[in-house]
Coordinates of C-alpha atoms and ligand atoms in Angstrom, one line a residue:
X263 CA 133.9 92.8 43.7
X264 CA 131.0 95.1 43.4
X265 CA 130.7 97.9 45.9
X266 CA 127.4 96.5 47.2
X267 CA 128.9 93.1 47.7
X268 CA 131.8 94.6 49.6
X269 CA 129.3 96.5 51.8
X270 CA 127.3 93.4 52.6
X271 CA 130.4 91.4 53.4
X272 CA 131.5 94.1 55.7
X273 CA 128.1 94.1 57.4
X274 CA 128.3 90.3 57.9
X275 CA 131.8 90.6 59.4
X276 CA 130.6 93.4 61.7
X277 CA 127.7 91.2 62.8
X278 CA 130.0 88.2 63.5
X279 CA 132.4 90.4 65.5
X280 CA 129.5 91.7 67.6
X281 CA 128.2 88.2 68.2
X282 CA 131.6 87.0 69.3
X283 CA 131.9 89.9 71.8
X284 CA 128.4 89.3 73.3
X285 CA 128.5 86.8 76.2
X286 CA 126.6 83.6 76.0
X287 CA 123.9 84.9 78.4
X288 CA 120.6 86.4 77.2
X289 CA 120.3 90.0 76.3
X290 CA 119.3 92.6 78.9
X291 CA 115.5 92.6 79.4
X292 CA 113.6 95.7 80.1
X293 CA 110.2 95.4 81.9
X294 CA 107.6 98.1 81.9
X295 CA 106.4 99.0 85.4
X296 CA 103.3 100.8 86.7
X297 CA 102.3 101.7 90.2
X298 CA 98.6 101.8 91.2
X299 CA 99.2 105.0 93.1
X300 CA 100.7 108.4 92.0
X301 CA 104.4 108.6 91.7
X302 CA 106.4 109.4 94.8
X303 CA 103.4 109.0 97.1
X304 CA 103.6 106.6 100.1
X305 CA 102.1 103.6 98.4
X306 CA 104.4 103.9 95.4
X307 CA 107.6 104.3 97.4
X308 CA 108.4 100.6 97.9
X309 CA 107.8 99.9 94.2
X310 CA 110.1 102.8 93.3
X311 CA 112.7 101.3 95.8
X312 CA 112.4 97.9 94.0
X313 CA 112.9 99.5 90.6
X314 CA 115.9 101.5 91.8
X315 CA 117.6 98.4 93.3
X316 CA 116.9 96.2 90.3
X317 CA 118.2 98.8 87.9
X318 CA 121.4 99.4 89.9
X319 CA 122.2 95.7 90.1
X320 CA 120.7 94.5 86.9
X321 CA 122.9 96.2 84.3
X322 CA 123.1 94.0 81.3
X323 CA 120.6 91.6 82.9
X324 CA 117.3 93.2 83.9
X325 CA 116.0 96.7 84.0
X326 CA 112.6 98.2 84.8
X327 CA 111.3 101.2 82.9
X328 CA 109.0 103.0 85.3
X329 CA 106.1 104.4 83.2
X330 CA 104.7 106.0 86.4
X331 CA 101.7 105.7 88.5
X332 CA 97.9 105.8 88.4
X333 CA 96.0 107.8 87.5
X334 CA 98.5 109.6 85.3
X335 CA 99.5 106.6 83.3
X336 CA 96.2 104.7 83.5
X337 CA 93.2 104.5 85.9
X338 CA 94.1 102.5 89.1
X339 CA 91.3 100.0 88.5
X340 CA 92.7 99.2 85.0
X341 CA 96.3 98.3 86.2
X342 CA 95.4 94.6 86.9
X343 CA 93.8 94.0 83.6
X344 CA 96.7 95.7 81.8
X345 CA 99.1 93.4 83.6
X346 CA 97.1 90.4 82.7
X347 CA 97.0 91.4 79.0
X348 CA 100.7 92.2 78.9
X349 CA 100.3 95.9 78.3
X350 CA 102.5 96.3 81.3
X351 CA 105.0 93.8 82.7
X352 CA 105.3 94.5 86.4
X353 CA 103.0 96.3 88.9
X354 CA 102.8 97.3 92.5
X355 CA 99.1 97.3 93.2
X356 CA 96.7 96.9 96.1
X357 CA 94.3 94.0 96.3
X358 CA 91.2 96.2 96.2
X359 CA 92.1 97.5 92.8
X360 CA 92.1 94.1 91.0
X361 CA 90.0 91.8 93.1
X362 CA 87.5 91.7 90.2
X363 CA 90.1 89.5 88.5
X364 CA 91.4 87.6 91.5
X365 CA 88.6 87.7 94.2
X366 CA 90.7 85.5 96.5
X367 CA 93.3 88.3 97.0
X368 CA 90.8 90.1 99.2
X369 CA 91.8 87.6 101.9
X370 CA 95.3 89.0 102.3
X371 CA 93.9 91.9 104.4
X372 CA 92.9 89.3 107.0
X373 CA 96.4 87.7 107.3
X374 CA 97.5 87.4 110.9
X375 CA 100.9 85.9 110.3
X376 CA 104.1 87.8 109.3
X377 CA 104.8 87.5 105.5
X378 CA 107.9 85.3 106.2
X379 CA 105.5 82.8 107.9
X380 CA 103.2 83.0 104.9
X381 CA 106.1 82.0 102.7
X382 CA 107.0 79.1 105.0
X383 CA 103.5 77.7 105.4
X384 CA 102.7 77.7 101.7
X385 CA 100.2 80.6 101.7
X386 CA 102.2 82.7 99.3
X387 CA 102.6 79.8 96.9
X388 CA 98.9 79.0 97.1
X389 CA 98.1 82.7 96.3
X390 CA 100.6 82.6 93.5
X391 CA 98.9 79.6 91.9
X392 CA 95.5 81.4 91.9
X393 CA 97.2 84.4 90.3
X394 CA 98.8 82.2 87.7
X395 CA 95.4 80.7 86.8
X396 CA 93.1 83.7 87.0
X397 CA 95.3 86.7 86.2
X398 CA 98.1 85.3 84.0
X399 CA 100.4 86.7 86.7
X400 CA 103.3 85.6 88.8
X401 CA 102.9 86.7 92.5
X402 CA 106.3 88.0 93.7
X403 CA 105.1 89.0 97.1
X404 CA 103.7 91.8 99.2
X405 CA 104.9 94.9 101.0
X406 CA 103.4 97.6 103.2
X407 CA 102.0 94.7 105.3
X408 CA 102.3 96.5 108.6
X409 CA 99.7 99.2 108.2
X410 CA 96.0 99.2 109.1
X411 CA 93.0 101.0 107.6
X412 CA 90.9 103.6 109.3
X413 CA 87.6 105.3 108.7
X414 CA 88.0 109.1 108.3
X415 CA 84.8 111.1 108.8
X416 CA 83.5 114.6 108.7
X417 CA 80.5 113.8 110.9
X418 CA 81.2 112.4 114.4
X419 CA 79.9 109.0 115.4
X420 CA 79.8 107.5 118.9
X421 CA 79.3 103.9 118.1
X422 CA 79.9 101.6 115.1
X423 CA 76.9 102.8 113.2
X424 CA 77.2 104.6 109.8
X425 CA 73.4 104.9 109.2
X426 CA 72.7 107.9 107.0
X427 CA 76.4 108.4 106.1
X428 CA 77.9 108.1 102.6
X429 CA 81.4 106.7 102.7
X430 CA 83.9 106.5 99.9
X431 CA 85.3 103.0 99.8
X432 CA 87.6 100.7 97.9
X433 CA 86.2 97.1 97.4
X434 CA 88.4 96.1 100.3
X435 CA 86.2 97.5 103.0
X436 CA 82.9 98.0 101.1
X437 CA 81.2 95.1 102.9
X438 CA 82.2 96.4 106.3
X439 CA 80.9 99.9 105.7
X440 CA 77.6 98.4 104.4
X441 CA 77.3 96.1 107.4
X442 CA 77.6 99.2 109.6
X443 CA 74.6 100.7 107.8
X444 CA 76.6 103.2 105.6
X445 CA 76.1 103.9 102.0
X446 CA 79.3 102.8 100.2
X447 CA 80.6 104.7 97.2
X448 CA 83.5 103.1 95.4
X449 CA 86.0 105.6 93.9
X450 CA 89.6 105.9 93.0
X451 CA 91.8 107.9 95.4
X452 CA 92.0 110.8 93.0
X453 CA 88.3 111.6 93.5
X454 CA 88.4 111.8 97.3
X455 CA 89.5 115.4 97.8
X456 CA 86.7 116.8 95.7
X457 CA 84.1 114.5 97.1
X458 CA 85.0 115.7 100.6
X459 CA 85.2 119.3 99.6
X460 CA 81.7 119.2 98.0
X461 CA 80.2 117.0 100.7
X462 CA 79.3 114.3 98.3
X463 CA 80.6 111.8 100.9
X464 CA 80.8 112.1 104.7
X465 CA 84.0 110.1 104.9
X466 CA 86.3 107.6 103.4
X467 CA 88.5 104.6 104.3
X468 CA 92.3 104.8 104.0
X469 CA 95.3 103.5 105.9
X470 CA 97.1 105.6 108.5
X471 CA 99.7 106.5 105.9
X472 CA 99.4 108.7 102.9
X473 CA 96.8 111.2 104.0
X474 CA 99.2 114.1 103.5
X475 CA 100.2 113.0 100.0
X476 CA 96.8 114.1 98.9
X477 CA 96.2 117.0 101.4
X478 CA 93.1 115.3 102.7
X479 CA 93.9 116.6 106.2
X480 CA 92.5 119.9 104.9
X481 CA 89.1 118.4 104.4
X482 CA 88.9 115.7 107.1
X483 CA 87.7 116.2 110.7
X484 CA 87.8 112.8 112.4
X485 CA 89.7 109.5 112.3
X486 CA 88.0 106.4 113.8
X487 CA 90.4 104.4 116.0
X488 CA 91.6 101.7 116.2
X489 CA 92.7 100.6 112.7
X490 CA 91.2 97.5 111.0
X491 CA 92.5 95.0 108.4
X492 CA 96.0 94.8 107.2
X493 CA 97.3 97.0 104.4
X494 CA 99.2 95.4 101.5
X495 CA 100.7 96.1 98.1
X496 CA 100.9 93.2 95.8
X497 CA 103.9 92.8 93.4
X498 CA 103.0 91.0 90.2
X499 CA 104.8 90.1 86.9
X500 CA 102.9 89.1 83.7
X501 CA 103.2 85.3 83.6
X502 CA 104.2 85.1 79.9
X503 CA 107.1 87.5 80.6
X504 CA 108.0 85.6 83.8
X505 CA 108.2 82.3 82.0
X506 CA 110.5 83.8 79.3
X507 CA 112.8 85.3 81.9
X508 CA 116.3 83.8 82.5
X509 CA 117.0 82.3 85.9
X510 CA 119.4 85.2 86.7
X511 CA 116.7 87.8 85.9
X512 CA 114.1 86.0 88.1
X513 CA 116.6 85.7 90.9
X514 CA 117.4 89.4 90.9
X515 CA 113.7 90.3 91.2
X516 CA 113.1 87.7 93.9
X517 CA 116.1 88.7 95.9
X518 CA 115.1 92.4 95.8
X519 CA 111.6 91.5 96.8
X520 CA 112.8 89.4 99.8
X521 CA 115.1 92.1 100.9
X522 CA 112.3 94.7 100.9
X523 CA 110.1 92.3 102.7
X524 CA 112.7 92.0 105.5
X525 CA 112.7 95.8 105.8
X526 CA 108.9 96.1 105.8
X527 CA 108.4 96.2 109.6
X528 CA 109.9 99.7 109.6
X529 CA 106.4 100.7 108.6
X530 CA 105.2 100.2 112.2
X531 CA 107.0 103.4 113.2
X532 CA 105.5 105.3 110.3
X533 CA 102.0 104.4 111.4
X534 CA 102.4 106.0 114.8
X535 CA 104.2 109.0 113.4
X536 CA 101.4 109.6 110.8
X537 CA 98.6 109.3 113.3
X538 CA 100.3 111.9 115.4
X539 CA 100.9 114.2 112.4
X540 CA 97.2 113.9 111.6
X541 CA 96.2 115.0 115.1
X542 CA 98.6 117.9 114.9
X543 CA 96.9 118.9 111.7
X544 CA 93.6 119.1 113.6
X545 CA 92.1 115.7 112.9
X546 CA 90.4 114.3 116.0
X547 CA 90.5 110.6 116.9
X548 CA 87.2 109.0 117.7
X549 CA 87.2 106.2 120.2
X550 CA 84.3 103.9 121.0
X551 CA 83.6 102.2 124.4
X552 CA 85.6 99.0 124.8
X553 CA 82.5 96.9 124.1
X554 CA 81.7 98.9 120.9
X555 CA 85.3 98.8 119.8
X556 CA 85.2 95.0 120.0
X557 CA 81.9 95.0 118.0
X558 CA 83.4 97.4 115.4
X559 CA 86.4 95.0 114.8
X560 CA 84.1 92.0 114.8
X561 CA 81.8 93.5 112.2
X562 CA 84.9 94.1 110.0
X563 CA 86.1 90.5 110.4
X564 CA 82.7 89.0 109.7
X565 CA 82.1 91.2 106.7
X566 CA 85.5 90.2 105.3
X567 CA 85.4 86.4 105.7
X568 CA 81.7 86.4 104.7
X569 CA 82.4 88.1 101.4
X570 CA 85.7 86.2 100.7
X571 CA 84.1 82.8 101.2
X572 CA 81.0 83.8 99.2
X573 CA 83.3 85.1 96.3
X574 CA 85.4 81.9 96.4
X575 CA 83.8 78.9 98.1
X576 CA 86.6 76.9 96.5
X577 CA 89.7 78.8 98.0
X578 CA 88.2 81.0 100.7
X579 CA 88.2 78.4 103.5
X580 CA 91.7 77.2 102.6
X581 CA 93.0 80.8 102.6
X582 CA 91.4 81.3 106.0
X583 CA 93.3 78.3 107.3
X584 CA 96.6 79.4 105.8
X585 CA 96.5 83.1 106.7
X586 CA 95.2 83.1 110.3
X587 CA 96.6 81.9 113.6
X588 CA 95.4 78.5 114.7
Ligands
173_648 O1 91.2 102.8 100.0 C1 91.8 102.4 99.1 O2 91.8 102.9 97.9 C2 92.6 101.2 99.3 O3 92.0 100.1 99.3 C3 94.0 101.3 99.7 C4 94.8 100.1 99.8 C5 96.1 100.2 100.1 C6 96.7 101.4 100.3 C7 96.0 102.6 100.1 C8 94.6 102.5 99.8

């Protein structure tokens, strides 16, 4: 027997031995994950929790390799397209950063029911179908659903009127700012500090949480109360990848998602604590008269549903019915 033949027989034997030892289940799958926000900042934390739990429990089944967050890994407004194209497999991203792909996801900020209710009444499944069709994505669910947005300003206002003011926005509240007479400038979070420092904008929109992650308290004078809209982070998996996943791999992801969803209301305490911390850092709350406050929130609501239904006459009305209280 030639040396080469002996070698190849040994190789075959080794392969067979390895195959015999491998259980009948599929090989471990590793997904590439990206957050739409910088690593270890508030809006990446839940995604990082999800990755940690999946990796702890998914040995030999499913792992997530965290590539990191935007903008280090990729611009935040590119994450959605990269998920769609399969450049990344799993993302934690806010609606505003990918509503150019799925305009309907804008409606989630208007949800009035707890996420558990949205699962029961079919809203989540409806939203999932739209993501399947328009984004080649499986919609796992949403977290950070107990926060609200605020306007943060460097010039005081006494009523819901932003005439003459330039406000940095995300697409989520662009229509609201414009309806109040402001000039809306869309920008990723990473630009906000410099824009405020240079006075290129007079304010910005952002939730109650996360201001200190970016040190914006140093360049922000006022916060307009109360908050408006609901915050959210959408959890998506590329649909081709999802379809190829084994039931055990899908189940692990879904279980962890539901577990985090149940813990989500702990955010309510964070809201109050963050607002207090902002005031301690010198940011002053602005409060309108009760009538103007009502008007302020109404402008927001009208701007939202107006643009949602305009962007999607097909799904907008149905989403309104599924997401809001009767
Ligand atoms: O303002 C934003 O960039 C934005 O829309 C957002 C959404 C969720 C969390 C933080 C910011």
